[in-house]
Structures are given as C-alpha cells and as structure tokens.
Amino acid sequence: KKKPALIAGSEFAKLLRELSETHRTMVSLIAATGLRIGELLALRWSSLDLQVGTLTVRESVFEGHFQAPKTQRALRTIPLGPHAVNALSEHRARVTRGGEDDLVFGNSKGAPLRESKVLTPVLQPAAERAGLGRVTWHQFRHIHSSLLNDLNVPAKIAQEQLGHASISTTLNIYTHAV
C-alpha cells in the first residue's frame, strides 16, 4: 500500500493559506489532534475545555448520522496546544451557534457537515492550488502521528491520542519519517 504524502512545515502553511476560515480551523485542528474526520464533524462545544486546553471525543458522525466512535479506545481526551485553543476561541466568536450542545463545525442549520462536501469542493482544490496534489482527511492522522514521533513523544501516548487499540497500528501504519 502506498504511504500517504506527509505535509509539514511550509507545505502545510501553503495549504492553510489556500483555505478560508472555518475550513482553515478544521484542517489546523485535525492536524493538531489526529482526530478522525467523523470525530471532528461530531465535535460539540461541550466537548471542549478551552480553559484547560482539552478536547474530549464522545461521538462520531458518518453521512449525517451520529454514532459511537470507532472503538472503545476512541473515547479519549486529547490535549490542545495554545494555537489550537486560540483558533477555536476565535472560531467560536465568529459562529452563530456557540451553545454547549451545538456542533463546532456544523452547517448553517446546525446539522453536521458531510465529509465529502468539504473534501472534494474545498480541501482537495486548496491542496492543488498549494501544489500538494491530492489530499485526504485521513492523511492528517498519519501526519499527526509522524510529527509526534519526530517530537519524541512516547509511542504509547501517540497510540492513546490517536485512539488506536494497538500500539503496532500506530507505529507500523501511521508513523512515518518526516
């Protein structure tokens, strides 16, 4: 299986520059946390503690339907860095639906966005304009795992942050040399 291209540093900055707000925050957050796209799209304001700097994964969404996360291990709390906290705080100030039960990245009616409605018309064209070729949401999980490895974060912590049942999944499939 072909390993996904890793986007880091200046390439990631180019991609972010090609995205308008909301999508820029989505991509920044998914890269900073290693969330699955369904977890990102199901994220509610009540799942965030911006004072402490954490995000708790409680549910996922697929094709507009809420469901439990992929595995028991996927129920987890992820630390947020200052950049992610700031981006989310600014995002909350911009949105009209900021109640505790509202989705962080919902559509204009408050319903969950559909993965394909953001990937094909927004993310992939932005990546093409940035000269990065085809990009997928799942690629950001690989990027996150690889960056944790480069920062010498223990593999067990990376496994827990990504919500993998097995450390071998984290190391053998998701972690690549940057």
PDB file of C-alpha atoms in Angstrom:
ATOM      1  CA  LYS A   1       0.000   0.000   0.000  1.00  0.00           C
ATOM      2  CA  LYS A   2       1.324   3.441  -0.906  1.00  0.00           C
ATOM      3  CA  LYS A   3       2.110   5.574   2.141  1.00  0.00           C
ATOM      4  CA  PRO A   4       0.365   8.962   2.206  1.00  0.00           C
ATOM      5  CA  ALA A   5       2.437  12.025   1.434  1.00  0.00           C
ATOM      6  CA  LEU A   6       3.371  13.901   4.572  1.00  0.00           C
ATOM      7  CA  ILE A   7       2.573  17.574   4.561  1.00  0.00           C
ATOM      8  CA  ALA A   8       4.555  19.536   7.107  1.00  0.00           C
ATOM      9  CA  GLY A   9       6.152  22.909   7.667  1.00  0.00           C
ATOM     10  CA  SER A  10       5.958  25.290   4.729  1.00  0.00           C
ATOM     11  CA  GLU A  11       3.760  22.918   2.698  1.00  0.00           C
ATOM     12  CA  PHE A  12       1.184  22.816   5.491  1.00  0.00           C
ATOM     13  CA  ALA A  13       1.337  26.625   5.764  1.00  0.00           C
ATOM     14  CA  LYS A  14       0.696  26.878   1.998  1.00  0.00           C
ATOM     15  CA  LEU A  15      -2.357  24.651   2.344  1.00  0.00           C
ATOM     16  CA  LEU A  16      -3.737  26.739   5.215  1.00  0.00           C
ATOM     17  CA  ARG A  17      -3.275  29.940   3.197  1.00  0.00           C
ATOM     18  CA  GLU A  18      -5.463  28.445   0.443  1.00  0.00           C
ATOM     19  CA  LEU A  19      -8.353  27.770   2.829  1.00  0.00           C
ATOM     20  CA  SER A  20     -10.923  30.263   4.030  1.00  0.00           C
ATOM     21  CA  GLU A  21     -11.904  30.458   7.662  1.00  0.00           C
ATOM     22  CA  THR A  22     -13.786  27.617   9.247  1.00  0.00           C
ATOM     23  CA  HIS A  23     -12.043  25.226   6.839  1.00  0.00           C
ATOM     24  CA  ARG A  24      -8.650  26.567   7.941  1.00  0.00           C
ATOM     25  CA  THR A  25      -9.597  25.955  11.577  1.00  0.00           C
ATOM     26  CA  MET A  26     -10.883  22.461  10.724  1.00  0.00           C
ATOM     27  CA  VAL A  27      -7.640  21.470   8.994  1.00  0.00           C
ATOM     28  CA  SER A  28      -5.476  23.027  11.725  1.00  0.00           C
ATOM     29  CA  LEU A  29      -7.408  21.173  14.415  1.00  0.00           C
ATOM     30  CA  ILE A  30      -7.445  17.791  12.682  1.00  0.00           C
ATOM     31  CA  ALA A  31      -3.674  18.022  12.100  1.00  0.00           C
ATOM     32  CA  ALA A  32      -3.012  19.192  15.675  1.00  0.00           C
ATOM     33  CA  THR A  33      -5.094  16.436  17.281  1.00  0.00           C
ATOM     34  CA  GLY A  34      -5.089  13.447  14.932  1.00  0.00           C
ATOM     35  CA  LEU A  35      -8.891  13.255  15.076  1.00  0.00           C
ATOM     36  CA  ARG A  36     -10.745  11.090  12.594  1.00  0.00           C
ATOM     37  CA  ILE A  37     -12.892  13.224  10.273  1.00  0.00           C
ATOM     38  CA  GLY A  38     -16.095  11.797  11.746  1.00  0.00           C
ATOM     39  CA  GLU A  39     -14.895  12.756  15.225  1.00  0.00           C
ATOM     40  CA  LEU A  40     -14.099  16.288  14.076  1.00  0.00           C
ATOM     41  CA  LEU A  41     -17.502  16.718  12.430  1.00  0.00           C
ATOM     42  CA  ALA A  42     -19.297  15.435  15.579  1.00  0.00           C
ATOM     43  CA  LEU A  43     -17.359  17.715  17.916  1.00  0.00           C
ATOM     44  CA  ARG A  44     -19.605  19.820  20.165  1.00  0.00           C
ATOM     45  CA  TRP A  45     -18.632  22.879  22.178  1.00  0.00           C
ATOM     46  CA  SER A  46     -19.389  20.892  25.355  1.00  0.00           C
ATOM     47  CA  SER A  47     -16.546  18.520  24.369  1.00  0.00           C
ATOM     48  CA  LEU A  48     -14.004  21.336  24.598  1.00  0.00           C
ATOM     49  CA  ASP A  49     -12.418  22.806  27.684  1.00  0.00           C
ATOM     50  CA  LEU A  50     -10.609  25.825  26.296  1.00  0.00           C
ATOM     51  CA  GLN A  51      -9.542  26.963  29.773  1.00  0.00           C
ATOM     52  CA  VAL A  52      -7.667  23.721  30.452  1.00  0.00           C
ATOM     53  CA  GLY A  53      -6.881  23.050  26.790  1.00  0.00           C
ATOM     54  CA  THR A  54      -8.546  19.690  26.159  1.00  0.00           C
ATOM     55  CA  LEU A  55     -10.893  18.097  23.678  1.00  0.00           C
ATOM     56  CA  THR A  56     -12.939  15.007  24.575  1.00  0.00           C
ATOM     57  CA  VAL A  57     -14.029  12.600  21.837  1.00  0.00           C
ATOM     58  CA  ARG A  58     -17.506  11.300  22.702  1.00  0.00           C
ATOM     59  CA  GLU A  59     -19.143  10.619  19.354  1.00  0.00           C
ATOM     60  CA  SER A  60     -18.610  10.430  15.627  1.00  0.00           C
ATOM     61  CA  VAL A  61     -20.715  11.211  12.591  1.00  0.00           C
ATOM     62  CA  PHE A  62     -20.968   9.447   9.241  1.00  0.00           C
ATOM     63  CA  GLU A  63     -23.170  10.640   6.378  1.00  0.00           C
ATOM     64  CA  GLY A  64     -25.033  12.954   8.755  1.00  0.00           C
ATOM     65  CA  HIS A  65     -25.792  10.270  11.365  1.00  0.00           C
ATOM     66  CA  PHE A  66     -24.284  10.328  14.842  1.00  0.00           C
ATOM     67  CA  GLN A  67     -22.754   7.153  16.204  1.00  0.00           C
ATOM     68  CA  ALA A  68     -20.337   5.934  18.835  1.00  0.00           C
ATOM     69  CA  PRO A  69     -16.660   6.383  17.984  1.00  0.00           C
ATOM     70  CA  LYS A  70     -14.928   3.622  16.046  1.00  0.00           C
ATOM     71  CA  THR A  71     -13.643   1.733  19.114  1.00  0.00           C
ATOM     72  CA  GLN A  72     -13.715   1.997  22.926  1.00  0.00           C
ATOM     73  CA  ARG A  73     -10.172   3.403  22.710  1.00  0.00           C
ATOM     74  CA  ALA A  74     -11.522   6.182  20.512  1.00  0.00           C
ATOM     75  CA  LEU A  75     -13.320   7.621  23.559  1.00  0.00           C
ATOM     76  CA  ARG A  76     -10.498   9.822  24.749  1.00  0.00           C
ATOM     77  CA  THR A  77      -9.377  13.254  25.905  1.00  0.00           C
ATOM     78  CA  ILE A  78      -6.772  14.998  23.775  1.00  0.00           C
ATOM     79  CA  PRO A  79      -4.582  17.907  24.898  1.00  0.00           C
ATOM     80  CA  LEU A  80      -4.795  21.099  22.864  1.00  0.00           C
ATOM     81  CA  GLY A  81      -1.869  23.409  22.375  1.00  0.00           C
ATOM     82  CA  PRO A  82      -2.158  27.196  22.652  1.00  0.00           C
ATOM     83  CA  HIS A  83      -2.518  27.607  18.869  1.00  0.00           C
ATOM     84  CA  ALA A  84      -5.481  25.194  18.757  1.00  0.00           C
ATOM     85  CA  VAL A  85      -7.120  26.839  21.788  1.00  0.00           C
ATOM     86  CA  ASN A  86      -6.715  30.280  20.199  1.00  0.00           C
ATOM     87  CA  ALA A  87      -8.071  29.100  16.816  1.00  0.00           C
ATOM     88  CA  LEU A  88     -11.099  27.504  18.490  1.00  0.00           C
ATOM     89  CA  SER A  89     -11.753  30.571  20.655  1.00  0.00           C
ATOM     90  CA  GLU A  90     -11.675  32.815  17.588  1.00  0.00           C
ATOM     91  CA  HIS A  91     -13.876  30.366  15.686  1.00  0.00           C
ATOM     92  CA  ARG A  92     -16.451  30.341  18.496  1.00  0.00           C
ATOM     93  CA  ALA A  93     -16.574  34.150  18.423  1.00  0.00           C
ATOM     94  CA  ARG A  94     -17.352  34.030  14.665  1.00  0.00           C
ATOM     95  CA  VAL A  95     -20.082  31.371  14.622  1.00  0.00           C
ATOM     96  CA  THR A  96     -23.762  31.952  15.340  1.00  0.00           C
ATOM     97  CA  ARG A  97     -24.251  28.568  17.021  1.00  0.00           C
ATOM     98  CA  GLY A  98     -21.966  28.534  20.028  1.00  0.00           C
ATOM     99  CA  GLY A  99     -24.184  26.820  22.604  1.00  0.00           C
ATOM    100  CA  GLU A 100     -22.779  23.896  24.566  1.00  0.00           C
ATOM    101  CA  ASP A 101     -24.729  21.283  22.546  1.00  0.00           C
ATOM    102  CA  ASP A 102     -24.042  22.941  19.181  1.00  0.00           C
ATOM    103  CA  LEU A 103     -21.551  21.440  16.752  1.00  0.00           C
ATOM    104  CA  VAL A 104     -18.223  23.236  16.468  1.00  0.00           C
ATOM    105  CA  PHE A 105     -18.300  22.748  12.676  1.00  0.00           C
ATOM    106  CA  GLY A 106     -21.991  22.443  11.830  1.00  0.00           C
ATOM    107  CA  ASN A 107     -23.756  23.662   8.709  1.00  0.00           C
ATOM    108  CA  SER A 108     -25.974  26.759   8.642  1.00  0.00           C
ATOM    109  CA  LYS A 109     -28.874  24.751  10.119  1.00  0.00           C
ATOM    110  CA  GLY A 110     -26.732  23.322  12.897  1.00  0.00           C
ATOM    111  CA  ALA A 111     -26.553  19.840  11.374  1.00  0.00           C
ATOM    112  CA  PRO A 112     -23.243  18.044  10.846  1.00  0.00           C
ATOM    113  CA  LEU A 113     -21.219  18.777   7.741  1.00  0.00           C
ATOM    114  CA  ARG A 114     -20.672  15.867   5.402  1.00  0.00           C
ATOM    115  CA  GLU A 115     -17.076  14.795   4.896  1.00  0.00           C
ATOM    116  CA  SER A 116     -17.390  14.638   1.108  1.00  0.00           C
ATOM    117  CA  LYS A 117     -18.979  18.108   0.938  1.00  0.00           C
ATOM    118  CA  VAL A 118     -15.795  19.587   2.382  1.00  0.00           C
ATOM    119  CA  LEU A 119     -13.175  17.229   0.920  1.00  0.00           C
ATOM    120  CA  THR A 120     -13.998  17.391  -2.792  1.00  0.00           C
ATOM    121  CA  PRO A 121     -15.057  21.031  -3.254  1.00  0.00           C
ATOM    122  CA  VAL A 122     -12.827  22.646  -0.607  1.00  0.00           C
ATOM    123  CA  LEU A 123      -9.827  20.684   0.706  1.00  0.00           C
ATOM    124  CA  GLN A 124      -8.680  18.983  -2.484  1.00  0.00           C
ATOM    125  CA  PRO A 125      -8.831  22.150  -4.659  1.00  0.00           C
ATOM    126  CA  ALA A 126      -6.931  24.073  -1.941  1.00  0.00           C
ATOM    127  CA  ALA A 127      -4.250  21.375  -1.894  1.00  0.00           C
ATOM    128  CA  GLU A 128      -3.983  21.511  -5.704  1.00  0.00           C
ATOM    129  CA  ARG A 129      -3.591  25.322  -5.605  1.00  0.00           C
ATOM    130  CA  ALA A 130      -0.881  24.895  -2.945  1.00  0.00           C
ATOM    131  CA  GLY A 131       0.948  22.469  -5.247  1.00  0.00           C
ATOM    132  CA  LEU A 132       0.431  19.477  -2.946  1.00  0.00           C
ATOM    133  CA  GLY A 133      -1.569  17.193  -5.210  1.00  0.00           C
ATOM    134  CA  ARG A 134      -4.420  15.093  -3.875  1.00  0.00           C
ATOM    135  CA  VAL A 135      -5.008  15.280  -0.110  1.00  0.00           C
ATOM    136  CA  THR A 136      -7.378  13.249   2.070  1.00  0.00           C
ATOM    137  CA  TRP A 137      -8.716  13.801   5.574  1.00  0.00           C
ATOM    138  CA  HIS A 138      -7.135  10.557   6.734  1.00  0.00           C
ATOM    139  CA  GLN A 139      -3.710  11.823   5.709  1.00  0.00           C
ATOM    140  CA  PHE A 140      -3.766  14.234   8.641  1.00  0.00           C
ATOM    141  CA  ARG A 141      -3.841  11.320  11.114  1.00  0.00           C
ATOM    142  CA  HIS A 142      -0.638   9.993   9.543  1.00  0.00           C
ATOM    143  CA  ILE A 143       0.890  13.477   9.672  1.00  0.00           C
ATOM    144  CA  HIS A 144      -0.054  13.899  13.324  1.00  0.00           C
ATOM    145  CA  SER A 145       1.384  10.515  14.315  1.00  0.00           C
ATOM    146  CA  SER A 146       4.603  11.174  12.417  1.00  0.00           C
ATOM    147  CA  LEU A 147       5.064  14.608  13.980  1.00  0.00           C
ATOM    148  CA  LEU A 148       4.525  13.176  17.473  1.00  0.00           C
ATOM    149  CA  ASN A 149       7.228  10.627  16.678  1.00  0.00           C
ATOM    150  CA  ASP A 150       9.595  13.372  15.455  1.00  0.00           C
ATOM    151  CA  LEU A 151       8.974  15.274  18.706  1.00  0.00           C
ATOM    152  CA  ASN A 152       9.978  12.139  20.653  1.00  0.00           C
ATOM    153  CA  VAL A 153       6.522  11.722  22.174  1.00  0.00           C
ATOM    154  CA  PRO A 154       6.341   8.181  23.590  1.00  0.00           C
ATOM    155  CA  ALA A 155       4.559   5.766  21.255  1.00  0.00           C
ATOM    156  CA  LYS A 156       2.069   4.816  23.981  1.00  0.00           C
ATOM    157  CA  ILE A 157       0.929   8.441  24.261  1.00  0.00           C
ATOM    158  CA  ALA A 158       0.610   8.696  20.461  1.00  0.00           C
ATOM    159  CA  GLN A 159      -1.464   5.492  20.470  1.00  0.00           C
ATOM    160  CA  GLU A 160      -3.805   6.903  23.115  1.00  0.00           C
ATOM    161  CA  GLN A 161      -4.091  10.281  21.413  1.00  0.00           C
ATOM    162  CA  LEU A 162      -4.979   8.673  18.065  1.00  0.00           C
ATOM    163  CA  GLY A 163      -7.384   6.247  19.741  1.00  0.00           C
ATOM    164  CA  HIS A 164      -5.757   3.097  18.354  1.00  0.00           C
ATOM    165  CA  ALA A 165      -6.468  -0.247  20.013  1.00  0.00           C
ATOM    166  CA  SER A 166      -2.942  -1.453  19.248  1.00  0.00           C
ATOM    167  CA  ILE A 167       0.399   0.320  19.504  1.00  0.00           C
ATOM    168  CA  SER A 168       1.547  -1.627  16.433  1.00  0.00           C
ATOM    169  CA  THR A 169      -1.132   0.153  14.377  1.00  0.00           C
ATOM    170  CA  THR A 170       0.255   3.497  15.497  1.00  0.00           C
ATOM    171  CA  LEU A 171       3.869   2.574  14.791  1.00  0.00           C
ATOM    172  CA  ASN A 172       3.598   0.365  11.699  1.00  0.00           C
ATOM    173  CA  ILE A 173       0.814   2.101   9.772  1.00  0.00           C
ATOM    174  CA  TYR A 174       0.566   5.706  10.941  1.00  0.00           C
ATOM    175  CA  THR A 175       4.111   6.731  11.831  1.00  0.00           C
ATOM    176  CA  HIS A 176       6.488   7.763   9.029  1.00  0.00           C
ATOM    177  CA  ALA A 177       9.817   9.568   8.940  1.00  0.00           C
ATOM    178  CA  VAL A 178       9.369  13.314   8.431  1.00  0.00           C
TER     179      VAL A 178
END
